[in-house]
Each structure stands twice: as structure tokens, then as C-alpha cells.
GROMACS .gro file of C-alpha atoms in nm:
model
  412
    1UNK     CA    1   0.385   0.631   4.327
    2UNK     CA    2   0.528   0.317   4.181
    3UNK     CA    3   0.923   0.272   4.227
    4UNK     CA    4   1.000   0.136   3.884
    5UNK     CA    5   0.817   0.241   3.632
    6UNK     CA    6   0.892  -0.071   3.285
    7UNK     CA    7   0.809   0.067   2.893
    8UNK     CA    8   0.757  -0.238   2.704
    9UNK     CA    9   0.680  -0.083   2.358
   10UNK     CA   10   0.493  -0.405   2.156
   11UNK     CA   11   0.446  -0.439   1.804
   12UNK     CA   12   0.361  -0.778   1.654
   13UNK     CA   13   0.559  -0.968   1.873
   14UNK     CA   14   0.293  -1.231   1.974
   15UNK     CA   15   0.570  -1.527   1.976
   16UNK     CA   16   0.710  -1.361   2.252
   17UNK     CA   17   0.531  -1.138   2.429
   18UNK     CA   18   0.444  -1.384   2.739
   19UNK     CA   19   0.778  -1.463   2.818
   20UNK     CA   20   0.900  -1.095   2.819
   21UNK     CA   21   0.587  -1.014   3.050
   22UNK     CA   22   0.631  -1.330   3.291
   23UNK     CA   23   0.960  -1.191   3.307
   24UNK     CA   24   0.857  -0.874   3.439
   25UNK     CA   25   0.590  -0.936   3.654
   26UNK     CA   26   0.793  -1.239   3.841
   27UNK     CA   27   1.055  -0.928   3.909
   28UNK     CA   28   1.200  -0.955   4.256
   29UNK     CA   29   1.100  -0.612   4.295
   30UNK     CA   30   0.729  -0.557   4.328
   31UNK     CA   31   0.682  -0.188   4.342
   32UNK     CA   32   0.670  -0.136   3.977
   33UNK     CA   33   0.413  -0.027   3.713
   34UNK     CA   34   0.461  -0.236   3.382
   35UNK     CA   35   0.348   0.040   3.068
   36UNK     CA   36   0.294  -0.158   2.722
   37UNK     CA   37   0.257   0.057   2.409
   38UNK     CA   38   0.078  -0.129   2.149
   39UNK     CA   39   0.204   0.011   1.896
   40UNK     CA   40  -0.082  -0.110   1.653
   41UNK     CA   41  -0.002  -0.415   1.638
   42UNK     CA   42  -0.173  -0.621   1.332
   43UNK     CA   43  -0.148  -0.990   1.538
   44UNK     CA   44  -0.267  -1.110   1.853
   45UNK     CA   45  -0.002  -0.895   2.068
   46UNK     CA   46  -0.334  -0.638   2.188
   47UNK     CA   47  -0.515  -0.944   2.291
   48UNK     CA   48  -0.227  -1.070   2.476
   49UNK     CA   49  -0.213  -0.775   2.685
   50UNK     CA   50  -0.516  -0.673   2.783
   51UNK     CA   51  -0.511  -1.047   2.920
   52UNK     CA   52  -0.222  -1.016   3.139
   53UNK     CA   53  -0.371  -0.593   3.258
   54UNK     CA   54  -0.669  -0.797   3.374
   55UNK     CA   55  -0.483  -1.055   3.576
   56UNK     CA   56  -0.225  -0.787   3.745
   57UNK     CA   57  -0.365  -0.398   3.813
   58UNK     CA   58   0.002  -0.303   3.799
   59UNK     CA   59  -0.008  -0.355   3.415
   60UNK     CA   60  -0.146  -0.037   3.208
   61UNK     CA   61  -0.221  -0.093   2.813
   62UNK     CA   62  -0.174   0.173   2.581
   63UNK     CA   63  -0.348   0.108   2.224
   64UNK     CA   64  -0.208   0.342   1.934
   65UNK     CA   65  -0.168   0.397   1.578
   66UNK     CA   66   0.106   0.225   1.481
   67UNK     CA   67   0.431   0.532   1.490
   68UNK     CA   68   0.781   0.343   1.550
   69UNK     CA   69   0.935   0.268   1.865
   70UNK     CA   70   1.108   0.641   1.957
   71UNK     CA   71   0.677   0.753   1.921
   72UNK     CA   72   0.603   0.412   2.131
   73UNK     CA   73   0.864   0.469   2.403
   74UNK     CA   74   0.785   0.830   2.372
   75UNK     CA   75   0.400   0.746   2.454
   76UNK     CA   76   0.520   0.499   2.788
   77UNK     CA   77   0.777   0.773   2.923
   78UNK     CA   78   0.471   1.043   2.926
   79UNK     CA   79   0.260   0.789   3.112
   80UNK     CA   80   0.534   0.682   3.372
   81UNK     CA   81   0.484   0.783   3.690
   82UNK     CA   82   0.778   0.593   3.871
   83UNK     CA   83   1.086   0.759   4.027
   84UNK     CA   84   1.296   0.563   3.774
   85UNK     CA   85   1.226   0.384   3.461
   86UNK     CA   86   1.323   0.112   3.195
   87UNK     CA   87   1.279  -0.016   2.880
   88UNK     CA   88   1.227  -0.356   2.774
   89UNK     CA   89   1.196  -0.521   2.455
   90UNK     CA   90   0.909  -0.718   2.347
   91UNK     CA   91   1.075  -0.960   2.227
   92UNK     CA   92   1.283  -0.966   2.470
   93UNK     CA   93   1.310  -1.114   2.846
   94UNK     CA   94   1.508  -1.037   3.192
   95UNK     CA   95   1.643  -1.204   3.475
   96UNK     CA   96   1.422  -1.177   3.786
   97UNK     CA   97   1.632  -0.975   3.996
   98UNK     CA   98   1.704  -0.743   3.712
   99UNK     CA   99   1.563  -0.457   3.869
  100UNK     CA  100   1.584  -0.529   4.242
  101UNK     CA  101   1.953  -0.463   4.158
  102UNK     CA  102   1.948  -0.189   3.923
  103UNK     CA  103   1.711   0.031   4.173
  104UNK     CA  104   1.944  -0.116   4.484
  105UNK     CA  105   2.207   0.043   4.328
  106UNK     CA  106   2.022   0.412   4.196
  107UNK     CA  107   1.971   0.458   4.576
  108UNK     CA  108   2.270   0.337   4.754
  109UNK     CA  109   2.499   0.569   4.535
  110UNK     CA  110   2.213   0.794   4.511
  111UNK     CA  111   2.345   0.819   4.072
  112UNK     CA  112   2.166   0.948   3.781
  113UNK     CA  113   2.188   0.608   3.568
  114UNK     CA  114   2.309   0.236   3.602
  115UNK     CA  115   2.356   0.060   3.335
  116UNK     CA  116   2.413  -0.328   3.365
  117UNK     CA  117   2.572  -0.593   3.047
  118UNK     CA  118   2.305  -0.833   2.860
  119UNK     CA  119   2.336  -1.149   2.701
  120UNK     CA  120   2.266  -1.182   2.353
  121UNK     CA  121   2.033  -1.472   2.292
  122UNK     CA  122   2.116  -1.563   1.880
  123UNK     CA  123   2.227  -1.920   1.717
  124UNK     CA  124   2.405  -1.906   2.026
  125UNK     CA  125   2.460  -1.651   2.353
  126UNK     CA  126   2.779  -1.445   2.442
  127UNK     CA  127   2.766  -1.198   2.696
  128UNK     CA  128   2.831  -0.821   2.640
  129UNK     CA  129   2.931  -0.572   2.924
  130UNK     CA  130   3.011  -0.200   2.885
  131UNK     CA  131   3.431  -0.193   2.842
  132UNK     CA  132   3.487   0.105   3.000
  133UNK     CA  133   3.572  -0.001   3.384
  134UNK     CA  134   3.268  -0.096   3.639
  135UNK     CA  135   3.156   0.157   3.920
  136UNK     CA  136   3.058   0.508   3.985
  137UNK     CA  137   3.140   0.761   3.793
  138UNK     CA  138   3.068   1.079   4.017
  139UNK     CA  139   3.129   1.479   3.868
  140UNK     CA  140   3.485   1.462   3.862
  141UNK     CA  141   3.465   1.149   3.629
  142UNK     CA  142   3.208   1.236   3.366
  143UNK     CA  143   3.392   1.422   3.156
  144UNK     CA  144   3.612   1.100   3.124
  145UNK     CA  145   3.283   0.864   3.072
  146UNK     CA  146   3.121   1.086   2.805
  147UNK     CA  147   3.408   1.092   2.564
  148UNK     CA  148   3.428   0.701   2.599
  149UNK     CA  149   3.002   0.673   2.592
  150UNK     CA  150   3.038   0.612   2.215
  151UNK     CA  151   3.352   0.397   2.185
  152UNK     CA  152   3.659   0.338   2.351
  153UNK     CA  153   3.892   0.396   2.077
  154UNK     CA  154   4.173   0.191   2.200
  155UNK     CA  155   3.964  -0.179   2.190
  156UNK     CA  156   3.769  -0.079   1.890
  157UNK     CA  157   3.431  -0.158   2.115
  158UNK     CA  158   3.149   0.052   2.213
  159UNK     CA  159   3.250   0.229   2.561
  160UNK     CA  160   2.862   0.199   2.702
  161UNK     CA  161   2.650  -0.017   2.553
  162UNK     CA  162   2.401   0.153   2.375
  163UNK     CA  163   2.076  -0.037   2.397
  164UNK     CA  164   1.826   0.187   2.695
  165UNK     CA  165   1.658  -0.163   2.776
  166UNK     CA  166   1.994  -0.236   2.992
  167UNK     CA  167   1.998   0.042   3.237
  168UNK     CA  168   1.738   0.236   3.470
  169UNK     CA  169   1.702   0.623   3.445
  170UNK     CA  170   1.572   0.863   3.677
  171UNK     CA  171   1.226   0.927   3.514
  172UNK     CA  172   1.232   1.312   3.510
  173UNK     CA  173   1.563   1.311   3.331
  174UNK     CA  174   1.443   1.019   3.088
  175UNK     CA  175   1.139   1.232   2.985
  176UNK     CA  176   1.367   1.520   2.878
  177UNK     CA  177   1.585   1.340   2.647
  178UNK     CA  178   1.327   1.106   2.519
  179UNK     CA  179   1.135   1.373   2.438
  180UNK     CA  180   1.357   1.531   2.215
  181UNK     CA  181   1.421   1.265   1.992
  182UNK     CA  182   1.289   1.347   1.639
  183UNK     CA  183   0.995   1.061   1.573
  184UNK     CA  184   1.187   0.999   1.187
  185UNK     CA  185   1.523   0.867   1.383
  186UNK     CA  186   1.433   0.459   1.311
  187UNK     CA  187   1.827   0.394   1.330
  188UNK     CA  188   2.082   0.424   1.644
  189UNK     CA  189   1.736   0.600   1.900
  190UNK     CA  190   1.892   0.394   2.178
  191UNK     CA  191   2.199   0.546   2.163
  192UNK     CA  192   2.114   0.942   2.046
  193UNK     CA  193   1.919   0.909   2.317
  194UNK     CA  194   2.159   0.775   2.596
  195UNK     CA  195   2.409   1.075   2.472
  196UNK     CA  196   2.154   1.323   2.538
  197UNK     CA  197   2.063   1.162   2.900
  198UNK     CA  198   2.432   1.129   2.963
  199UNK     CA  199   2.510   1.561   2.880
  200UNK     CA  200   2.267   1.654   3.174
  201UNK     CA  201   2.365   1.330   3.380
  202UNK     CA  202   2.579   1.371   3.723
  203UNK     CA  203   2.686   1.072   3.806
  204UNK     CA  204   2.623   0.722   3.628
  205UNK     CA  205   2.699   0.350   3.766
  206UNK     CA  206   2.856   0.061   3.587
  207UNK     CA  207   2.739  -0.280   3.703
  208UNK     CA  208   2.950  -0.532   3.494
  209UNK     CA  209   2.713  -0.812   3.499
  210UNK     CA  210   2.430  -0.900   3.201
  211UNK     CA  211   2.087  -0.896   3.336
  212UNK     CA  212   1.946  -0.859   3.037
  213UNK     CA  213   1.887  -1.066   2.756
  214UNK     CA  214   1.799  -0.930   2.388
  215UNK     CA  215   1.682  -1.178   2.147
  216UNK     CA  216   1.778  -1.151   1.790
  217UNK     CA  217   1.513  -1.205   1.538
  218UNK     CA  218   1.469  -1.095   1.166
  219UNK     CA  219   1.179  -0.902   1.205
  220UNK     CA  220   1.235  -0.708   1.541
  221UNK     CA  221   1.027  -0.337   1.607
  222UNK     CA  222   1.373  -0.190   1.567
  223UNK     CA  223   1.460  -0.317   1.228
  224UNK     CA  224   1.138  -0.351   1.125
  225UNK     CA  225   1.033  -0.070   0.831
  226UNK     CA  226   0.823   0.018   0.513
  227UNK     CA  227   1.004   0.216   0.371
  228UNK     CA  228   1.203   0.097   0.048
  229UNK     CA  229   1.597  -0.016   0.147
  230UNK     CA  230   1.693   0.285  -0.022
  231UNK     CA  231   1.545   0.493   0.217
  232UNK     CA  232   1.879   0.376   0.416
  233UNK     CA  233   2.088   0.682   0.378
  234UNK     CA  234   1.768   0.938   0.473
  235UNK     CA  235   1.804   0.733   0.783
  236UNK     CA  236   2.155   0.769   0.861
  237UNK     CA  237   2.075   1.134   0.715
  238UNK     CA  238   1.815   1.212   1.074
  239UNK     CA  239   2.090   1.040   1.324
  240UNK     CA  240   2.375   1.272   1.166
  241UNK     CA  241   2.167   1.627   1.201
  242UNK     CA  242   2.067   1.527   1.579
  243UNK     CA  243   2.398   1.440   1.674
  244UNK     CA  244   2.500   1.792   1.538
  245UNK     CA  245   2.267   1.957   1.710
  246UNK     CA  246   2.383   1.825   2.005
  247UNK     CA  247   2.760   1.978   1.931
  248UNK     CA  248   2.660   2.355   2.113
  249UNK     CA  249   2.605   2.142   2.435
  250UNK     CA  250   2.856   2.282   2.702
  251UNK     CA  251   2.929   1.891   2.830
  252UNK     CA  252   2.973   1.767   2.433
  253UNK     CA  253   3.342   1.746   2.398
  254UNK     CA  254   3.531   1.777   2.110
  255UNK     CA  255   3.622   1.400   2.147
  256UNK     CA  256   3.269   1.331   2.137
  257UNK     CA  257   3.239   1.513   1.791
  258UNK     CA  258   3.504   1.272   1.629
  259UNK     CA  259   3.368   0.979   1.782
  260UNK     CA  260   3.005   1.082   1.658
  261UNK     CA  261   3.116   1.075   1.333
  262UNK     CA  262   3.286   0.807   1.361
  263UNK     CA  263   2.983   0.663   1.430
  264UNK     CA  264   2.815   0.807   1.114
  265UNK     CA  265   3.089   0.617   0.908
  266UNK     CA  266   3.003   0.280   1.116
  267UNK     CA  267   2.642   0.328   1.000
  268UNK     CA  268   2.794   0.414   0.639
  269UNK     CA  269   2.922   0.085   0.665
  270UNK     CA  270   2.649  -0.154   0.769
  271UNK     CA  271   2.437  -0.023   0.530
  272UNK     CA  272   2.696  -0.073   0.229
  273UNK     CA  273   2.748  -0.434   0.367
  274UNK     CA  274   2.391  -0.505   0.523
  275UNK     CA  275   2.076  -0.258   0.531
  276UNK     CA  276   2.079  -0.092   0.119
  277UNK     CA  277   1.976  -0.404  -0.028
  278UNK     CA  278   2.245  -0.455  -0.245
  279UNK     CA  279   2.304  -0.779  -0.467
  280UNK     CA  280   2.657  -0.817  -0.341
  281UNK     CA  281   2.646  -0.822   0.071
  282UNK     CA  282   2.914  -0.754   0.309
  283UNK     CA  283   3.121  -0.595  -0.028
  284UNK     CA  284   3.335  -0.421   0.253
  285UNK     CA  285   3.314  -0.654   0.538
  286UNK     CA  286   3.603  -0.879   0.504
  287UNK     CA  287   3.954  -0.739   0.457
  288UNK     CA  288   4.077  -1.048   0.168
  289UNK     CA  289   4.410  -0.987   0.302
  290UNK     CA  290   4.392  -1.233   0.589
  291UNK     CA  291   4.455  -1.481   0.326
  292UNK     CA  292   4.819  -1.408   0.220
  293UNK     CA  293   5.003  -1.529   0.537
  294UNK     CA  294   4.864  -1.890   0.384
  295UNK     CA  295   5.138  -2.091   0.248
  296UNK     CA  296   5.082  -2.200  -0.138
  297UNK     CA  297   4.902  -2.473  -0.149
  298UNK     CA  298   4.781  -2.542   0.185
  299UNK     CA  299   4.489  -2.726   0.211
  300UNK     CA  300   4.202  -2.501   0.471
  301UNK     CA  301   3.884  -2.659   0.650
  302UNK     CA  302   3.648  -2.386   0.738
  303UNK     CA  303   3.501  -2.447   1.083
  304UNK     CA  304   3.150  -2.254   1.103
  305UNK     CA  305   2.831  -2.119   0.949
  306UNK     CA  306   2.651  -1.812   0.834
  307UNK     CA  307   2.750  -1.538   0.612
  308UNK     CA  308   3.142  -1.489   0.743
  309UNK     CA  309   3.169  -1.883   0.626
  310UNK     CA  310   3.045  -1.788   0.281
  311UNK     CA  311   3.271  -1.476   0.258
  312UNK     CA  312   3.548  -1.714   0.317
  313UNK     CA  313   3.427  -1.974   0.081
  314UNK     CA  314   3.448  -1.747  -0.180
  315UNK     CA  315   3.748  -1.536  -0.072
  316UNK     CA  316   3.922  -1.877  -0.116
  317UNK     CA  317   3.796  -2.030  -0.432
  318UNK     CA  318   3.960  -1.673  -0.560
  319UNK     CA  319   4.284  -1.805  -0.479
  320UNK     CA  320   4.392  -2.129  -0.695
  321UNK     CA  321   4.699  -2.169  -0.481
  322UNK     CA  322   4.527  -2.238  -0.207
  323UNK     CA  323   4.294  -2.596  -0.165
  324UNK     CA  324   3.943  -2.552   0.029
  325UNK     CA  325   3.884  -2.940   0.147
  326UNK     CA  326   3.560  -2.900   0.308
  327UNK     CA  327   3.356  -2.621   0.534
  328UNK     CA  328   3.197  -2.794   0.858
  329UNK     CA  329   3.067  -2.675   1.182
  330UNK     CA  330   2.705  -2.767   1.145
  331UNK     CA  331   2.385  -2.489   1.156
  332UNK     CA  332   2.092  -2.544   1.401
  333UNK     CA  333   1.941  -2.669   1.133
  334UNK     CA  334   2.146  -2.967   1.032
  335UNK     CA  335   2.209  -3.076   1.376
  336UNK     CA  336   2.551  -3.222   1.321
  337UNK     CA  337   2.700  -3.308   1.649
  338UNK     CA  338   3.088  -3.195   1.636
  339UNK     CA  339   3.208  -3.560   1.744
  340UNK     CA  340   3.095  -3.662   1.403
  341UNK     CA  341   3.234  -3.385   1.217
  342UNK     CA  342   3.540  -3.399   1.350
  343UNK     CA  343   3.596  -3.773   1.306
  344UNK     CA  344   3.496  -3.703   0.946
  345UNK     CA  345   3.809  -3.487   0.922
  346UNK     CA  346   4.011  -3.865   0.935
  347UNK     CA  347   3.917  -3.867   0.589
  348UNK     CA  348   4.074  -3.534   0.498
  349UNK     CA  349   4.412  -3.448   0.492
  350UNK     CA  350   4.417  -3.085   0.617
  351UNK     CA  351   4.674  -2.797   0.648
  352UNK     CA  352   4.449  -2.585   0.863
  353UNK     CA  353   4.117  -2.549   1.036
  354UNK     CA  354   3.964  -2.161   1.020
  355UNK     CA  355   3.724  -2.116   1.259
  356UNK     CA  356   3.468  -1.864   1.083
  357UNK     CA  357   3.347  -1.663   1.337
  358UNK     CA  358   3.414  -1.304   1.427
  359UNK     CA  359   3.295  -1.295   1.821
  360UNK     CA  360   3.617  -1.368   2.017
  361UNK     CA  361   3.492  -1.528   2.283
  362UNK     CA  362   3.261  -1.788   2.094
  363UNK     CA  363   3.581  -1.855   1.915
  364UNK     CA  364   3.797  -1.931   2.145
  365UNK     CA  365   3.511  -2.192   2.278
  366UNK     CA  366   3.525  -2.358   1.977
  367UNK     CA  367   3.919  -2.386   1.922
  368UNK     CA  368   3.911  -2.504   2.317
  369UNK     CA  369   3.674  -2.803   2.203
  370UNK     CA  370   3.855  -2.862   1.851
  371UNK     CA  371   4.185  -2.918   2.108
  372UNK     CA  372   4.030  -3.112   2.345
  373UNK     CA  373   3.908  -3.361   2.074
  374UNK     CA  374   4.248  -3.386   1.927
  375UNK     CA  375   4.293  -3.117   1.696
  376UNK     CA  376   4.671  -2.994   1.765
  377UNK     CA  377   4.618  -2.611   1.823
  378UNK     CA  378   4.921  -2.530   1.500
  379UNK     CA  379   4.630  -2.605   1.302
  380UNK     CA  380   4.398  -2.383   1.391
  381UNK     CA  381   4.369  -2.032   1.288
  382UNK     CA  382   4.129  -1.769   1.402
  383UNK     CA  383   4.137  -1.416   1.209
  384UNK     CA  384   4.053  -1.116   1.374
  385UNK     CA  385   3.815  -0.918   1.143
  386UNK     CA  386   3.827  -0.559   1.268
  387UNK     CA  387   3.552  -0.323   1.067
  388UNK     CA  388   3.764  -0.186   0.750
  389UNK     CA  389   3.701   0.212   0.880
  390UNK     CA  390   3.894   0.138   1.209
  391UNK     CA  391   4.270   0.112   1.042
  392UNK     CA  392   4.146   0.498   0.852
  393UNK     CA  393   4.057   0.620   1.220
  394UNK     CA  394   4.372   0.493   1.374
  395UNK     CA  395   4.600   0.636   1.099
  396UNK     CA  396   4.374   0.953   1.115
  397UNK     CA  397   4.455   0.955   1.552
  398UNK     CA  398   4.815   0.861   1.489
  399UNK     CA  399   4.767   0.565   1.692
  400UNK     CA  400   4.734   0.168   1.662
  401UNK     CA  401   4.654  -0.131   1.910
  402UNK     CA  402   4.937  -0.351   1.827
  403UNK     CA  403   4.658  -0.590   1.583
  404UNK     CA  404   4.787  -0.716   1.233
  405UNK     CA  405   4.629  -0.453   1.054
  406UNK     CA  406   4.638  -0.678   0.724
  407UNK     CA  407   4.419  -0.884   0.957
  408UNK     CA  408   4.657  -1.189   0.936
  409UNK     CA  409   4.573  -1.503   1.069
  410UNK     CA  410   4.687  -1.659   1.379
  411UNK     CA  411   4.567  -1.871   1.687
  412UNK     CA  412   4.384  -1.681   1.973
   0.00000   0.00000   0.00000
């Protein structure tokens, strides 16, 4: 019996399925069995596999119609035969001790679940841990861990990260709440399913270090789907009843319930701004009000790309008292080295640089380099851009985190 058993569910991910599988196999832990679900995959992902099963016996293939990834995973957890298991992406890749340390830590605090941070690899890579605090989290403290699982309200975050593919389950456990996810969830199956593990769980450990590293792409196995945009709601529709019918579990907790439904109305949300195919995206994204603590007149340089630098753009051409100069901060794509762009500012005469971009820590990186090549820091204004529902849920709890809630501008 292998230690560790690894679910890669696979579905048209030829690009890259090699690195996520050299990945695995060059794990510092040996004793594992590597279970890829082919989840009918139209490209040359089968032929990809069946290469690497005949180079190393630990790798089994699995060839089926194609049924989503809760049916894929559901396939690899009945054909697992480690003690513990975990997931990984396709697309996806891990560091090569990922496991060695996960495992070390399963039997040295002898837990029911470890769950480690991950880096996520986009236009650029920030790393994400869990923000509830790091280490174990015996009998006595999972009462306390399961109403911040969801979110911890007082940060606005996510308490555990949600994603299975960054933590290592004790297989028997696993099977039961994998199980019993409903094959028509599409949306949110990593975390309905990490509640359910975490109701029967004893004891879980928080490593806070990212191991893991989840690739964003367009057309991932979790976003991929063909059914109409439309179909959005029904989705949100299958995550609401199983997180109901989770509410007669003795450990679910009436703080549970509120944040579950709080995390309906975040997937409300993204599909107004993001998944329903509307003509006018991100319509509730961007709270406008960040721009009133502006003086008249002031002329702004947006700093950034992407969709939160268009938002501004056209949050600001709304407002004729205010002058938008120029937007820089250069995409992949144009390969504009910030030296250059920032010199170019010599020929602008500038009230303000906004850095456009909602991730905190990427952020500040970019205001430290905009100082460090002369920019004085009275100029430069980052917003915080908290999701519009969270001022409604802290009005709703009575309570606040000390944030601007007009979202007002100011430096980090």
C-alpha cells in the first residue's frame, strides 16, 4: 500500500500536462501512486499519459467519458489506495518536497488534514496562505477553525483556502465527503467539499508556507463548461441546496450558516460582474466613490493593466473635474520596461500616480519601485477595493475593520 496516493484529474490540458507530472514523479517522497483521470480529453492529454504510465509503474491511467472534475476526482478517490491523498491540477505543478512535508507532518501530529499556502502563477505570482493562524488545531480548537473555514470575517479573506489541491487528507475520510458531492456542483466543489471533510475532521494542521502553485489560464477544467452563461445562477442554485443540507450537521455552527450564505452572495457577485455574460462587466465591482477624496482638477496617471485599469479609465473620464494624463504600467505583451515609462512621465505634469491593482502585496511592490526611481511617495495613491457586499455584512454584524468604507484613496 502506497503512502500517498496523487488525483490528477486531466482534461485537455496537453500544454501542461508534462510539467505537472515531472512535478510529481520528481517528488521527494517516493512511496506514492500518481492516479490520472482522463476525463475524455479531445487533445493529445491520453497520449501523454499513457507515455509517462509506461515509463513509471507507479502511474495508473484512467480513460472516461468526459463528466466534470467532482465525477473525475470522484473516479481517482475510488481508485486510491494510499493512506492519504491529494489532488493536483493538470495544469498545474508543485514543489518537490511538497509532499515529503505534507505526509511528515500527517504523522508527526498524527492530524486528520494539513493544508499548506500556494503561489498563484498569473501575469505575475503572489503568494496566498490560509489567514487563520499556522499549527494544530486539535478537538478543543475545531469548533474555532470551522466557523473561520469559510472566511475570517474580520480581514475580509477566506479563513482556509479553499482549493483541495493544497492539502493532504486521510484517504478514508476523503472518500466520504467526495463522495457526496452532487456530480451538477461545477462551481465552489473544492470548497463544499473541504466543509464536509472538515464536520467529521478531528484535528487539522496549518503549514503557512505555499507549496503549491496553481496556474491561471482561460480555459482551465474548473471553469471550463457547455452550458450557455445563463446557466450561471442553476449553478450557484446546486452549491446553495448542498450547503443547506449540510445545516442538520451537529458540528455546522450557526456561524457557519451566515458565513455560507455569505458565500452564496460572493458567488451572486462574480457572476453579476464576471461569469453571466453580460455586456457591461464588473457593473458592481468598483465602488466610484474612491474618486471624491480627488481634489478638482488634479491631473491622475494610472499605473497598471487589465480590467481594474479600464474601470478606472472610465470611472474618470465620468468626472470632467478631474484630468486623466496618461495610463502606463506596460502588459506582457508590450514589454515596456518601467525605466522608460517612468522617464516618460518628465513629459507630464502629474498630480497623482494610481496604481491599478487590487492585490496588496503586488501593490505595494510596485509603489516600492515607483519610490525608488524617484517618484515622491505624496503622489502615489493605492485604493483599497473591498467586494461591495462586505460593507452590507459588516453593518448587518454591527461591526467594521477600521477601512474607509467609501473606499478612499490613500498610500499603503
Amino acid at each position: 500500500m502506497p503512502k500517498v496516493s496523487v488525483i490528477i484529474p486531466v482534461y485537455n490540458t496537453q500544454e501542461y500536462l508534462r510539467k505537472c507530472l515531472d512535478s510529481v514523479i520528481g517528488q521527494s517522497l517516493k512511496d506514492i501512486e500518481i492516479i490520472c483521470v482522463d476525463d475524455g480529453s479531445t487533445d493529445t492529454s491520453p497520449d501523454i499519459l499513457e507515455e509517462y504510465a509506461r515509463a513509471d509503474a507507479r502511474i495508473k491511467v484512467i480513460h472516461r467519458p468526459n463528466g466534470g472534475l467532482v465525477s473525475a476526482r470522484k473516479a481517482g478517490i475510488a481508485a486510491a489506495t494510499g493512506t492519504y491523498t491529494g489532488y493536483v491540477d493538470s495544469d498545474d505543478w508543485i514543489e518537490s518536497d511538497m509532499y515529503e512535508k505534507l505526509c511528515g507532518l500527517m504523522e508527526e501530529k498524527q492530524t486528520g488534514l494539513v493544508t499548506c499556502g500556494y503561489f498563484l502563477e498569473g501575469s505575475y505570482t503572489t503568494s496566498h496562505l490560509d489567514t487563520v493562524d499556522g499549527g494544530l488545531y486539535g478537538a478543543e480548537d475545531m469548533g474555532y477553525l470551522r466557523d473561520h473555514a469559510i472566511y475570517r470575517m474580520e480581514c475580509r479573506e477566506t479563513g482556509l483556502r479553499g482549493g483541495l489541491w493544497c492539502k493532504l487528507f486521510l484517504t478514508g475520510k476523503l472518500k466520504s465527503a467526495q463522495l457526496e458531492i452532487p456530480d451538477e456542483i461545477s462551481i465552489a466543489e473544492d470548497k463544499v467539499c473541504l466543509l464536509r471533510y472538515l464536520l467529521d475532521c478531528s484535528s487539522v494542521y496549518v503549514l503557512k508556507e505555499p507549496l503549491y502553485h496553481w496556474v491561471i489560464r482561460q480555459s482551465s477544467m474548473s471553469r471550463e463548461s457547455k452550458k450557455p452563461q445563463n446557466a450561471y445562477l442553476v449553478k450557484v442554485h446546486y452549491v446553495y441546496q448542498y450547503l443547506r443540507s449540510l445545516y442538520v450537521h451537529a458540528n455546522f455552527t450557526e456561524e457557519m450558516r451566515f458565513q455560507a450564505e455569505v458565500y452564496i452572495t460572493e458567488l451572486i457577485f462574480l457572476g453579476i460582474n464576471k461569469r453571466m455574460g453580460f455586456q457591461h462587466k464588473n457593473m458592481l465591482w468598483i465602488d466610484p466613490y474612491w474618486m471624491d477624496k480627488i481634489p478638482q482638477n488634479a491631473g491622475i496617471v494610472l499605473y497598471g493593466a487589465g480590467e481594474l485599469a479600464e474601470k478606472y479609465k472610465a470611472q474618470l473620464c465620468s468626472r470632467p473635474d478631474i484630468r486623466l494624463l496618461a495610463v502606463i504600467g506596460g502588459t506582457e505583451k508590450k514589454k515596456i520596461c518601467m525605466d522608460a515609462e517612468i522617464n516618460s512621465l518628465g513629459f507630464v505634469k502629474y498630480d497623482y500616480i494610481i496604481i491599478t491593482i487590487k492585490n496588496r502585496e503586488k501593490a505595494e511592490d510596485i509603489r516600492k519601485k515607483l519610490t525608488e526611481r524617484g517618484i515622491p511617495e505624496n503622489k502615489i495613491i493605492w485604493c483599497e477595493q473591498p467586494e461591495a457586499y462586505w460593507r452590507y455584512i459588516e453593518a448587518e454584524r454591527g461591526t467594521g475593520n477600521g477601512v474607509d468604507q467609501a473606499g478612499g484613496p490613500g498610500s499603503i
